[in-house]
C-alpha cells in the first residue's frame, strides 16, 4: 500500500480559465459562440488505467420556453400587432429563430467520433430530445443527457444545451448546416472538442452566448458562471427590443436579478411612444454598437468593472460594458466567423465612406432577399456607390459582385462553416486563412493589441493587462511580457480590482514569486470572496505547504459553485485524502464523475482509493 503524495503534477487555474470579465476567443456554431471562449486546463497527470462506467438517466426539470415562430413568439407579439408586415418578414430571419426548446425543428442523427471511439446519437423520446453516448471495449461508457434548449437558427448550425442540478452545459456535438448526407446538416463534434479522446460534457453555457442568441435570458447565480434559474430564457430568438430598446435603454443597466425579465416596451402599451429607439437616428458609434455586440469577436474581450455584455441595451455606449481588442502588424490575415464588423473596417469601402457605411447599408435587419433575388439585390447596393457607368465597364459578364469581392471562405474557428469576406477586396485574392486562433502563435516583434473600435482618449492599462493575460495563458511568451508590463500599471491604477489582482498573482507565481502571488491572491479574495482563480491557486499553495484545512475550504467553495471544473474537484479530493478524510475524498471524485463521466484521471483515483492502493490516513 502507498500513501497519496502531492508530488504528482497538480492542476493550476490560469487567469483566463474562468473569470467572466475577460475571455479569449473560441468558436462554435452561432452567429456568436455559443460563445467563447476559454482555454482549457490540461490534466497533466499520468493515467494508470481505464475504468468501466455506466451513466444513469439524469432527472431534470422540464424547460419552459415558447416556440420562436411567427405566430407564437411572445416577445414580439405586441410589435406585430402594429407592424405586421415587418414582423412577418423578420420572423423568417435567423436572428428571429436563434433559439428555442430543443425539440424545435429537431433533426435526429448519429455518428461515431474517430478520436474518442464514442458513438453519439440524438433522438426524440417521450416528447423530449436526447443525446446518448456509448463506447464498448476496455474503456466502456454508456450514458445520455436530456437536451433542453437549442441555440442557433440552423443557418450555420445548432448547438444544444443540457443541464445538471441547474448548471447549463453545451452538448459536445453540433448540427452543422448544409453538409453531409443527413437532410438538414451533419452532426459532428463541437469545434472546441475536435480530437478529444474523452467525452466532453463540461463546456459551460455562458451568459454572453445566451445574450446573442436569446431574449430576456437569465443571468448566472452569484459566484457561478453557468447556474441559472429556469426557464433559461423568456423568448426564443432575438426580439424587437434588442435593437429598438425599451425603457431600460435610457439608463445603464447595472443588475438584473435572477428570474427577472426585462419589461415589455412602454411604447407597446400605447401612445405616446417611450423608450423606442430608431438605430438610424443614433450617433454612429451607438448605432454600430447594436450590431457589434454580437458580430464583433476580436482577439480578446474585456468586460468593464462591474459590467457585463448582457447588460448592454440599444442606445448605450458599448465600450462602457465591454471592450474588444485586436492584434495588428502580425502579417497574418485572420477571418473569424462572427467578426464581420472587424473585417468590414479593413475594407476600402468603409475607410472611404467612414460613418456613412454601416451594416444596414447593405443588410436590412428585418428581411433578406430571396435566393433568386440575391445577386440583383446586393449588386444594387454596390452600384449605389459605384454607379451604373462603372457597372457598364467592369466585368459586365459577372453580375454577382460578391462572388469575386466577398467570396465565401472557410471560417476555421468554426468548423464546417463559411462566411462572406467582409474585407471587400478590390482585387480578388486567395481566401484568407486563420492558421490558428491560438494566441501562442503571436510573433514577438511589431505586434500590438489595440482596442477596436479605437478608444476615445487614452486606453486603460487594465484592459490591455487583462487582454494580454488571457493570451499569455495560451502559452505566448510575448503576450506574457506584455501582460507583465500592463499589469504593473493596472495594479497601481486599479489596486482593488480582483481580476487584475488574480492575473498579477498568476504571473508572479509563474515567475517563481510565491510571496507576492499569495499577497495578491489574498487581496483579491478580500475584495471578492467568490474570486475563483484566486481561491483555486491560493488553495494549491496552501496544500503544497501542508495547510490542508484551508486548501479544502477554498477548493470546496469553488467546486460547489463550479462543479464542471474537474480540476477543482480532483485537487479537493487529493487534499481530503491527505488530511485523512477518505470518505469525503471518494465523494468529491464521484461528483467529478457526475459531471465529467469519461475522465480517466478521476476513474484511476477512485479505483486506487477503493482498492486500498492509496490510503487516506492523514499522514
Coordinates of C-alpha atoms in Angstrom, one line a residue:
X1 CA 0.0 0.0 0.0
X2 CA 1.1 3.5 -0.7
X3 CA 0.0 6.8 0.6
X4 CA -1.1 9.7 -1.6
X5 CA 1.5 12.3 -2.3
X6 CA 1.5 15.9 -3.6
X7 CA 4.5 15.2 -5.7
X8 CA 2.2 14.4 -8.6
X9 CA 1.6 17.3 -11.0
X10 CA -1.2 19.4 -9.8
X11 CA -3.9 21.4 -11.5
X12 CA -3.5 25.2 -11.6
X13 CA -6.1 27.7 -12.8
X14 CA -4.9 30.2 -15.3
X15 CA -6.2 33.7 -15.5
X16 CA -8.5 33.2 -18.4
X17 CA -9.8 29.8 -17.5
X18 CA -12.9 31.2 -15.9
X19 CA -13.4 34.9 -15.0
X20 CA -16.5 36.2 -16.7
X21 CA -15.0 39.7 -17.3
X22 CA -12.1 38.5 -19.6
X23 CA -12.1 35.8 -22.1
X24 CA -10.2 34.6 -25.2
X25 CA -11.8 33.8 -28.5
X26 CA -13.2 30.4 -29.2
X27 CA -15.6 29.4 -32.0
X28 CA -18.8 27.5 -32.0
X29 CA -21.9 27.2 -34.1
X30 CA -23.5 30.5 -34.0
X31 CA -23.9 34.0 -35.1
X32 CA -21.8 34.3 -31.9
X33 CA -20.3 31.5 -29.7
X34 CA -22.2 29.5 -28.2
X35 CA -19.6 31.6 -27.1
X36 CA -16.2 31.8 -26.5
X37 CA -14.4 31.2 -25.1
X38 CA -12.0 29.6 -22.8
X39 CA -8.5 28.0 -22.7
X40 CA -8.7 24.5 -21.2
X41 CA -6.6 23.5 -18.3
X42 CA -4.6 20.4 -19.2
X43 CA -4.9 17.4 -16.9
X44 CA -1.2 16.8 -16.9
X45 CA -1.1 13.7 -14.8
X46 CA 0.0 10.1 -15.7
X47 CA -3.0 7.9 -16.1
X48 CA -2.7 4.3 -14.6
X49 CA -5.6 2.5 -16.3
X50 CA -9.1 2.9 -17.7
X51 CA -12.3 2.1 -15.8
X52 CA -15.8 1.0 -16.7
X53 CA -18.7 3.4 -16.4
X54 CA -22.5 3.4 -16.8
X55 CA -24.4 6.7 -16.7
X56 CA -28.0 6.6 -15.5
X57 CA -30.6 8.9 -16.9
X58 CA -30.3 12.2 -15.1
X59 CA -33.6 13.6 -13.7
X60 CA -34.2 17.2 -14.8
X61 CA -36.9 19.9 -14.8
X62 CA -38.9 20.3 -17.9
X63 CA -37.7 23.5 -19.6
X64 CA -40.4 26.1 -20.3
X65 CA -39.8 28.3 -23.3
X66 CA -42.1 29.5 -26.0
X67 CA -41.7 28.4 -29.6
X68 CA -39.9 31.1 -31.6
X69 CA -42.3 31.1 -34.5
X70 CA -44.1 33.9 -36.3
X71 CA -47.4 33.0 -34.6
X72 CA -46.3 32.4 -31.1
X73 CA -43.2 34.3 -30.1
X74 CA -44.5 36.3 -27.1
X75 CA -41.6 38.8 -27.1
X76 CA -42.7 40.3 -30.5
X77 CA -46.5 39.9 -30.3
X78 CA -47.0 43.5 -29.2
X79 CA -44.9 44.8 -32.0
X80 CA -46.5 42.5 -34.6
X81 CA -50.0 44.0 -33.9
X82 CA -49.0 47.3 -35.4
X83 CA -46.0 46.3 -37.6
X84 CA -47.4 43.1 -39.1
X85 CA -45.6 43.3 -42.4
X86 CA -42.2 43.9 -40.8
X87 CA -42.7 41.1 -38.3
X88 CA -43.9 38.7 -41.0
X89 CA -40.6 39.3 -42.8
X90 CA -38.4 39.4 -39.8
X91 CA -39.8 36.2 -38.3
X92 CA -38.1 34.1 -41.0
X93 CA -34.7 35.6 -40.4
X94 CA -32.0 33.6 -38.5
X95 CA -32.0 36.2 -35.7
X96 CA -35.7 35.6 -35.0
X97 CA -35.1 31.9 -35.0
X98 CA -31.9 31.8 -33.0
X99 CA -33.0 29.7 -30.0
X100 CA -35.9 27.7 -28.5
X101 CA -36.7 24.4 -26.9
X102 CA -34.5 21.5 -28.1
X103 CA -37.4 19.8 -29.9
X104 CA -37.9 22.8 -32.2
X105 CA -37.3 21.7 -35.8
X106 CA -35.3 18.7 -34.4
X107 CA -33.2 16.6 -36.8
X108 CA -32.2 13.2 -35.4
X109 CA -28.9 11.6 -36.3
X110 CA -25.9 9.7 -35.1
X111 CA -22.2 9.3 -35.8
X112 CA -19.0 7.8 -34.3
X113 CA -16.3 10.1 -33.3
X114 CA -13.0 8.7 -34.6
X115 CA -10.8 10.3 -31.9
X116 CA -12.7 9.0 -28.8
X117 CA -14.4 6.0 -30.4
X118 CA -17.7 7.2 -28.9
X119 CA -21.0 6.7 -30.8
X120 CA -23.2 9.7 -30.4
X121 CA -27.0 9.6 -31.1
X122 CA -29.6 12.3 -30.9
X123 CA -33.2 11.3 -30.9
X124 CA -36.7 12.1 -29.7
X125 CA -38.3 10.0 -27.0
X126 CA -41.4 10.7 -24.9
X127 CA -41.6 14.3 -26.2
X128 CA -38.0 15.1 -25.3
X129 CA -34.8 15.4 -27.2
X130 CA -31.9 13.2 -26.0
X131 CA -28.2 12.7 -26.6
X132 CA -26.7 9.3 -25.9
X133 CA -23.0 8.4 -25.9
X134 CA -21.7 4.9 -26.0
X135 CA -18.4 3.1 -26.3
X136 CA -17.7 -0.6 -25.9
X137 CA -14.5 -2.3 -25.1
X138 CA -11.9 -1.7 -22.4
X139 CA -13.0 1.9 -21.9
X140 CA -16.7 1.1 -21.8
X141 CA -19.0 4.1 -21.5
X142 CA -22.8 4.3 -21.7
X143 CA -24.9 7.4 -20.9
X144 CA -27.3 10.0 -22.0
X145 CA -28.3 13.6 -21.3
X146 CA -31.7 15.3 -22.0
X147 CA -31.3 18.2 -24.3
X148 CA -33.3 21.2 -23.1
X149 CA -32.6 24.0 -25.4
X150 CA -31.3 24.7 -28.9
X151 CA -29.1 27.7 -29.7
X152 CA -28.8 28.7 -33.3
X153 CA -31.2 29.0 -36.2
X154 CA -29.7 26.3 -38.3
X155 CA -28.4 28.9 -40.8
X156 CA -24.8 27.8 -39.8
X157 CA -25.8 25.1 -37.4
X158 CA -27.2 24.4 -34.0
X159 CA -25.8 23.8 -30.5
X160 CA -27.8 22.1 -27.8
X161 CA -27.9 22.8 -24.1
X162 CA -28.5 20.3 -21.2
X163 CA -28.5 20.9 -17.5
X164 CA -27.4 19.1 -14.4
X165 CA -28.6 20.5 -11.0
X166 CA -29.3 23.8 -12.7
X167 CA -25.8 24.1 -14.2
X168 CA -26.2 24.6 -18.0
X169 CA -23.7 23.0 -20.4
X170 CA -23.3 22.9 -24.1
X171 CA -23.6 19.4 -25.7
X172 CA -20.3 18.1 -27.1
X173 CA -21.7 17.7 -30.6
X174 CA -23.3 20.2 -33.0
X175 CA -25.5 20.1 -36.1
X176 CA -23.7 21.8 -38.9
X177 CA -25.8 23.1 -41.7
X178 CA -25.6 22.2 -45.4
X179 CA -23.1 19.3 -45.1
X180 CA -23.3 15.6 -45.3
X181 CA -25.9 13.1 -46.4
X182 CA -28.3 13.8 -43.4
X183 CA -31.1 16.1 -44.6
X184 CA -30.6 19.5 -42.9
X185 CA -27.0 19.1 -42.0
X186 CA -24.2 17.0 -40.4
X187 CA -23.7 16.0 -36.8
X188 CA -20.1 16.3 -35.6
X189 CA -18.1 17.4 -32.6
X190 CA -18.2 20.9 -31.4
X191 CA -15.1 22.9 -32.5
X192 CA -13.6 23.0 -29.1
X193 CA -13.6 19.3 -28.7
X194 CA -12.5 18.0 -32.1
X195 CA -9.8 15.4 -31.5
X196 CA -10.6 14.8 -27.8
X197 CA -10.3 11.2 -26.7
X198 CA -12.8 11.5 -23.8
X199 CA -16.4 12.5 -23.9
X200 CA -16.6 16.3 -23.1
X201 CA -19.6 17.3 -21.1
X202 CA -18.5 20.3 -19.1
X203 CA -18.4 23.2 -21.6
X204 CA -20.5 25.9 -19.7
X205 CA -23.3 27.7 -21.4
X206 CA -22.0 31.2 -20.9
X207 CA -24.2 34.3 -20.3
X208 CA -22.6 36.0 -23.3
X209 CA -23.7 33.2 -25.5
X210 CA -27.3 33.4 -24.3
X211 CA -27.2 37.2 -24.8
X212 CA -26.6 36.9 -28.5
X213 CA -28.9 34.0 -29.2
X214 CA -31.9 34.5 -26.9
X215 CA -34.0 37.3 -25.4
X216 CA -34.5 38.1 -21.7
X217 CA -32.1 35.3 -20.6
X218 CA -31.4 34.5 -17.1
X219 CA -28.1 35.6 -15.6
X220 CA -25.8 33.2 -13.7
X221 CA -26.4 32.9 -9.9
X222 CA -23.8 34.9 -7.9
X223 CA -20.5 33.3 -7.7
X224 CA -21.2 30.9 -10.6
X225 CA -20.7 31.0 -14.4
X226 CA -23.4 28.7 -15.6
X227 CA -26.0 28.0 -12.9
X228 CA -29.3 29.6 -13.9
X229 CA -32.9 29.7 -12.8
X230 CA -35.5 28.1 -15.1
X231 CA -36.5 28.8 -17.8
X232 CA -33.1 29.6 -19.2
X233 CA -34.6 32.4 -21.3
X234 CA -38.0 34.0 -21.7
X235 CA -38.2 34.3 -25.5
X236 CA -36.5 32.3 -28.3
X237 CA -34.5 34.3 -30.8
X238 CA -33.8 38.0 -30.8
X239 CA -36.9 40.1 -30.1
X240 CA -37.6 43.6 -31.4
X241 CA -36.4 45.3 -28.2
X242 CA -32.8 44.1 -28.7
X243 CA -32.3 46.6 -31.4
X244 CA -35.1 49.1 -30.7
X245 CA -34.7 49.4 -27.0
X246 CA -37.1 49.6 -24.0
X247 CA -37.3 51.8 -21.0
X248 CA -34.0 50.4 -19.8
X249 CA -32.3 51.9 -22.7
X250 CA -32.3 55.4 -21.2
X251 CA -30.1 54.4 -18.4
X252 CA -27.2 52.0 -17.8
X253 CA -28.4 48.6 -16.5
X254 CA -26.3 47.6 -13.6
X255 CA -28.0 44.5 -12.4
X256 CA -30.9 42.2 -13.4
X257 CA -32.0 39.8 -10.7
X258 CA -32.1 36.1 -11.5
X259 CA -35.5 35.2 -12.8
X260 CA -36.5 38.8 -13.5
X261 CA -37.4 39.5 -17.1
X262 CA -36.9 42.9 -18.7
X263 CA -40.3 44.8 -19.0
X264 CA -42.1 45.0 -22.3
X265 CA -41.6 48.2 -24.2
X266 CA -43.5 51.1 -22.8
X267 CA -44.2 52.0 -26.4
X268 CA -46.2 48.8 -26.8
X269 CA -48.5 49.8 -24.0
X270 CA -49.8 52.7 -26.1
X271 CA -49.1 56.3 -27.0
X272 CA -47.1 58.4 -26.5
X273 CA -44.1 56.5 -27.7
X274 CA -41.5 56.0 -25.0
X275 CA -38.3 54.0 -24.9
X276 CA -38.3 53.1 -28.6
X277 CA -35.1 53.7 -30.5
X278 CA -34.5 54.0 -34.2
X279 CA -30.9 52.9 -34.6
X280 CA -30.5 55.1 -37.7
X281 CA -31.0 58.2 -35.6
X282 CA -28.3 57.3 -33.0
X283 CA -24.8 58.6 -33.2
X284 CA -22.6 56.4 -35.5
X285 CA -20.9 54.7 -32.5
X286 CA -24.1 53.9 -30.7
X287 CA -25.8 52.8 -33.9
X288 CA -22.9 50.4 -34.8
X289 CA -22.8 49.1 -31.3
X290 CA -26.1 47.4 -31.7
X291 CA -24.6 45.1 -34.4
X292 CA -21.2 44.9 -32.8
X293 CA -22.4 43.4 -29.6
X294 CA -22.8 40.1 -31.4
X295 CA -21.0 40.5 -34.7
X296 CA -17.5 41.5 -33.4
X297 CA -15.2 38.9 -32.0
X298 CA -11.8 40.4 -31.7
X299 CA -8.8 38.6 -30.3
X300 CA -9.6 39.3 -26.7
X301 CA -12.7 40.8 -24.9
X302 CA -12.6 42.5 -21.5
X303 CA -15.8 43.5 -19.7
X304 CA -15.6 46.7 -17.7
X305 CA -15.6 46.6 -13.9
X306 CA -19.0 45.6 -12.6
X307 CA -20.5 45.4 -16.1
X308 CA -21.4 42.6 -18.4
X309 CA -22.2 42.3 -22.1
X310 CA -25.7 41.1 -21.3
X311 CA -26.5 44.4 -19.6
X312 CA -26.0 46.4 -22.8
X313 CA -29.1 47.9 -24.3
X314 CA -29.7 49.6 -27.6
X315 CA -28.7 53.2 -27.2
X316 CA -25.9 52.6 -24.7
X317 CA -22.2 53.1 -25.3
X318 CA -20.9 49.6 -25.8
X319 CA -17.5 50.5 -24.5
X320 CA -18.9 51.2 -21.1
X321 CA -19.7 47.5 -20.9
X322 CA -17.2 45.6 -22.9
X323 CA -14.0 46.4 -24.9
X324 CA -12.7 44.4 -27.8
X325 CA -9.0 44.1 -28.7
X326 CA -7.5 43.0 -32.0
X327 CA -3.9 42.2 -33.0
X328 CA -2.2 44.4 -35.5
X329 CA 1.0 44.2 -37.5
X330 CA 1.3 40.4 -37.3
X331 CA 1.3 39.9 -41.0
X332 CA -1.4 37.3 -41.0
X333 CA -4.9 37.6 -42.4
X334 CA -7.5 36.3 -40.0
X335 CA -11.2 35.7 -40.6
X336 CA -13.4 34.8 -37.7
X337 CA -16.9 33.6 -38.1
X338 CA -18.5 36.5 -36.2
X339 CA -16.1 39.3 -36.8
X340 CA -17.8 40.7 -39.8
X341 CA -17.6 44.2 -38.4
X342 CA -13.9 43.9 -37.8
X343 CA -13.4 42.7 -41.4
X344 CA -15.5 45.5 -42.8
X345 CA -13.4 48.1 -41.1
X346 CA -10.4 46.8 -43.1
X347 CA -12.2 47.4 -46.4
X348 CA -11.5 50.3 -48.7
X349 CA -15.3 50.9 -48.9
X350 CA -15.5 51.5 -45.1
X351 CA -12.3 53.5 -44.9
X352 CA -13.5 55.8 -47.8
X353 CA -17.1 56.1 -46.7
X354 CA -16.5 56.4 -42.9
X355 CA -19.5 56.5 -40.7
X356 CA -21.8 56.7 -43.7
X357 CA -21.2 53.0 -44.3
X358 CA -22.6 50.6 -41.8
X359 CA -24.1 47.1 -41.6
X360 CA -27.6 48.3 -42.6
X361 CA -26.2 50.0 -45.7
X362 CA -26.3 46.5 -47.3
X363 CA -28.3 44.4 -44.9
X364 CA -32.0 45.0 -44.0
X365 CA -32.3 43.8 -40.4
X366 CA -36.0 43.0 -41.0
X367 CA -35.7 40.9 -44.1
X368 CA -33.4 39.1 -46.5
X369 CA -33.6 38.8 -50.3
X370 CA -35.0 35.6 -51.7
X371 CA -32.4 33.4 -53.3
X372 CA -33.4 34.3 -56.8
X373 CA -33.2 38.0 -56.0
X374 CA -29.9 37.9 -54.0
X375 CA -27.5 38.8 -56.9
X376 CA -29.5 41.7 -58.1
X377 CA -30.2 42.9 -54.5
X378 CA -26.5 43.1 -53.5
X379 CA -25.4 44.4 -56.9
X380 CA -27.8 47.3 -56.4
X381 CA -26.1 48.0 -53.1
X382 CA -22.7 48.2 -54.7
X383 CA -23.9 50.4 -57.5
X384 CA -25.5 52.8 -55.1
X385 CA -21.9 54.0 -54.5
X386 CA -20.0 52.9 -57.7
X387 CA -22.7 53.9 -60.2
X388 CA -24.1 52.5 -63.4
X389 CA -21.3 53.8 -65.5
X390 CA -18.8 51.8 -63.6
X391 CA -21.0 48.7 -63.9
X392 CA -21.2 49.1 -67.7
X393 CA -17.4 48.7 -68.0
X394 CA -16.5 46.4 -65.1
X395 CA -17.0 42.7 -65.9
X396 CA -20.4 43.1 -67.4
X397 CA -20.5 39.3 -67.8
X398 CA -20.4 38.8 -64.0
X399 CA -23.4 40.3 -62.3
X400 CA -22.6 38.9 -58.9
X401 CA -20.3 41.4 -57.3
X402 CA -19.9 39.4 -54.1
X403 CA -18.7 36.3 -55.9
X404 CA -15.3 38.0 -56.5
X405 CA -15.1 40.7 -53.9
X406 CA -16.8 39.0 -51.0
X407 CA -16.2 35.3 -51.6
X408 CA -17.5 32.6 -49.3
X409 CA -14.5 31.4 -47.3
X410 CA -13.9 28.9 -44.6
X411 CA -14.1 30.3 -41.1
X412 CA -11.6 28.0 -39.5
X413 CA -12.5 28.9 -35.9
X414 CA -16.0 27.4 -36.5
X415 CA -15.6 24.0 -38.3
X416 CA -17.9 23.2 -41.3
X417 CA -19.0 26.9 -41.7
X418 CA -18.3 29.6 -44.2
X419 CA -18.7 33.4 -44.1
X420 CA -18.5 36.2 -46.7
X421 CA -15.2 38.0 -46.7
X422 CA -16.3 41.4 -45.4
X423 CA -12.9 43.0 -46.3
X424 CA -14.5 43.5 -49.8
X425 CA -11.1 43.1 -51.5
X426 CA -10.7 45.2 -54.7
X427 CA -8.5 42.5 -56.3
X428 CA -9.8 39.0 -55.7
X429 CA -7.3 37.0 -53.7
X430 CA -6.9 33.6 -52.2
X431 CA -9.2 33.0 -49.3
X432 CA -7.7 34.3 -46.1
X433 CA -6.7 31.6 -43.7
X434 CA -6.8 31.7 -39.9
X435 CA -4.0 29.3 -39.2
X436 CA -5.0 29.2 -35.6
X437 CA -7.0 31.1 -33.1
X438 CA -4.2 30.1 -30.7
X439 CA -2.6 33.3 -29.3
X440 CA 0.6 31.3 -28.7
X441 CA 1.4 31.9 -32.4
X442 CA 1.8 35.6 -31.9
X443 CA 5.1 36.8 -33.2
X444 CA 7.4 38.7 -30.9
X445 CA 8.1 41.7 -33.0
X446 CA 5.9 44.6 -34.1
X447 CA 2.7 43.1 -32.7
X448 CA 0.3 45.4 -30.9
X449 CA -3.1 44.8 -29.2
X450 CA -5.4 47.7 -29.8
X451 CA -8.9 48.5 -28.8
X452 CA -11.5 48.1 -31.6
X453 CA -13.2 50.4 -32.4
X454 CA -10.4 52.8 -31.4
X455 CA -10.7 54.2 -27.9
X456 CA -11.8 57.8 -27.3
X457 CA -8.8 59.0 -25.3
X458 CA -6.0 57.0 -23.7
X459 CA -6.5 53.3 -23.4
X460 CA -6.7 52.0 -19.9
X461 CA -3.9 49.7 -18.7
X462 CA -6.5 47.5 -17.1
X463 CA -8.0 46.4 -20.4
X464 CA -4.7 45.7 -22.1
X465 CA -3.4 43.9 -19.0
X466 CA -6.3 41.5 -18.9
X467 CA -6.4 41.1 -22.7
X468 CA -2.7 40.2 -22.8
X469 CA -3.0 38.0 -19.8
X470 CA -5.7 35.9 -21.4
X471 CA -3.4 35.4 -24.4
X472 CA -0.4 34.6 -22.2
X473 CA -2.3 31.8 -20.6
X474 CA -2.4 30.1 -24.0
X475 CA 1.4 29.9 -24.0
X476 CA 2.7 33.0 -25.7
X477 CA 5.8 34.3 -24.1
X478 CA 5.5 37.6 -25.9
X479 CA 2.0 38.0 -24.6
X480 CA 3.3 37.2 -21.1
X481 CA 5.9 40.0 -21.3
X482 CA 3.2 42.5 -22.5
X483 CA 0.9 41.3 -19.7
X484 CA 3.6 41.9 -17.1
X485 CA 4.1 45.4 -18.3
X486 CA 0.5 46.4 -18.3
X487 CA -0.4 44.5 -15.1
X488 CA 2.1 46.5 -13.1
X489 CA 0.5 49.7 -14.3
X490 CA -3.0 48.4 -13.9
X491 CA -2.4 47.4 -10.3
X492 CA -1.4 50.9 -9.5
X493 CA -4.4 52.4 -11.2
X494 CA -6.8 49.7 -10.0
X495 CA -5.5 48.5 -6.6
X496 CA -8.7 46.7 -5.6
X497 CA -9.7 45.1 -8.9
X498 CA -9.9 41.4 -8.2
X499 CA -9.4 40.4 -11.9
X500 CA -6.2 42.4 -12.1
X501 CA -5.0 41.1 -8.7
X502 CA -5.7 37.5 -9.8
X503 CA -3.9 37.9 -13.1
X504 CA -0.9 39.6 -11.4
X505 CA -0.8 36.8 -8.8
X506 CA -0.8 34.1 -11.5
X507 CA 2.0 35.9 -13.4
X508 CA 4.1 36.2 -10.2
X509 CA 3.5 32.6 -9.3
X510 CA 4.6 31.5 -12.8
X511 CA 7.8 33.6 -12.4
X512 CA 8.7 32.0 -9.0
X513 CA 7.5 34.8 -6.8
X514 CA 5.1 32.9 -4.4
X515 CA 5.1 35.5 -1.6
X516 CA 4.0 38.3 -3.9
X517 CA 1.5 35.9 -5.6
X518 CA 0.0 35.0 -2.2
X519 CA -0.4 38.6 -1.3
X520 CA -2.3 39.4 -4.4
X521 CA -4.5 36.3 -4.2
X522 CA -5.4 37.2 -0.6
X523 CA -6.2 40.7 -1.6
X524 CA -8.4 39.6 -4.5
X525 CA -10.3 37.3 -2.1
X526 CA -10.7 40.1 0.4
X527 CA -12.3 42.3 -2.2
X528 CA -14.3 39.4 -3.7
X529 CA -14.6 36.2 -1.6
X530 CA -16.0 34.4 -4.7
X531 CA -13.0 35.1 -6.9
X532 CA -12.4 31.7 -8.4
X533 CA -8.9 31.9 -9.7
X534 CA -7.5 33.4 -6.6
X535 CA -9.2 30.8 -4.4
X536 CA -8.1 27.9 -6.6
X537 CA -4.5 28.9 -6.9
X538 CA -4.2 30.0 -3.3
X539 CA -5.6 26.6 -2.2
X540 CA -2.8 24.9 -4.2
X541 CA -0.2 27.0 -2.5
X542 CA -1.7 26.1 0.9
X543 CA -1.9 22.4 0.1
X544 CA 1.7 22.4 -1.0
X545 CA 2.7 23.8 2.3
X546 CA 0.6 21.2 4.2
X547 CA -2.2 23.6 5.2
X548 CA -4.9 21.2 4.1
X549 CA -7.8 22.7 6.1
X550 CA -7.7 26.0 4.4
X551 CA -6.9 24.4 1.0
X552 CA -10.0 22.2 1.4
X553 CA -12.2 25.1 2.4
X554 CA -11.1 27.1 -0.6
X555 CA -11.5 24.3 -3.1
X556 CA -14.8 23.1 -1.6
X557 CA -16.3 26.5 -2.0
X558 CA -15.1 26.8 -5.6
X559 CA -16.0 23.3 -6.6
X560 CA -19.6 23.7 -5.2
X561 CA -20.0 26.7 -7.5
X562 CA -18.2 25.3 -10.5
X563 CA -18.8 21.5 -10.4
X564 CA -18.0 21.3 -14.1
X565 CA -14.4 22.3 -13.4
X566 CA -12.9 18.9 -12.8
X567 CA -9.5 20.2 -11.7
X568 CA -11.1 21.8 -8.7
X569 CA -12.7 18.5 -7.6
X570 CA -9.6 16.5 -8.3
X571 CA -7.4 18.7 -6.1
X572 CA -10.1 18.8 -3.4
X573 CA -10.2 15.0 -3.3
X574 CA -6.4 14.9 -3.0
X575 CA -6.4 17.3 -0.1
X576 CA -9.2 15.5 1.6
X577 CA -7.3 12.2 1.3
X578 CA -4.1 13.6 2.5
X579 CA -5.8 15.0 5.6
X580 CA -7.3 11.6 6.4
X581 CA -10.9 12.1 5.1
X582 CA -11.2 9.1 2.7
X583 CA -15.0 9.1 2.5
X584 CA -15.0 12.8 1.6
X585 CA -12.3 12.3 -1.0
X586 CA -14.3 9.5 -2.7
X587 CA -17.4 11.7 -2.6
X588 CA -15.5 14.5 -4.3
X589 CA -14.3 12.2 -7.0
X590 CA -17.7 10.8 -7.5
X591 CA -19.1 14.3 -8.0
X592 CA -16.3 15.0 -10.6
X593 CA -17.5 11.9 -12.5
X594 CA -21.2 13.0 -12.2
X595 CA -20.3 16.0 -14.5
X596 CA -17.4 14.5 -16.3
X597 CA -18.1 10.8 -16.6
X598 CA -15.3 9.9 -19.0
X599 CA -12.4 11.5 -17.1
X600 CA -9.7 8.8 -16.9
X601 CA -7.9 10.6 -14.1
X602 CA -10.9 10.5 -11.8
X603 CA -11.6 6.9 -12.5
X604 CA -8.0 6.0 -11.7
X605 CA -8.1 7.9 -8.4
X606 CA -11.4 6.3 -7.4
X607 CA -10.1 2.8 -8.2
X608 CA -6.9 3.5 -6.2
X609 CA -9.0 4.6 -3.2
X610 CA -11.5 1.7 -3.4
X611 CA -8.8 -0.9 -3.8
X612 CA -6.7 0.4 -1.0
X613 CA -3.8 1.1 -3.3
X614 CA -3.9 4.6 -1.9
X615 CA -4.8 5.0 1.8
X616 CA -6.1 8.2 3.2
X617 CA -4.5 8.0 6.6
X618 CA -3.7 11.7 7.1
X619 CA 0.0 11.0 7.3

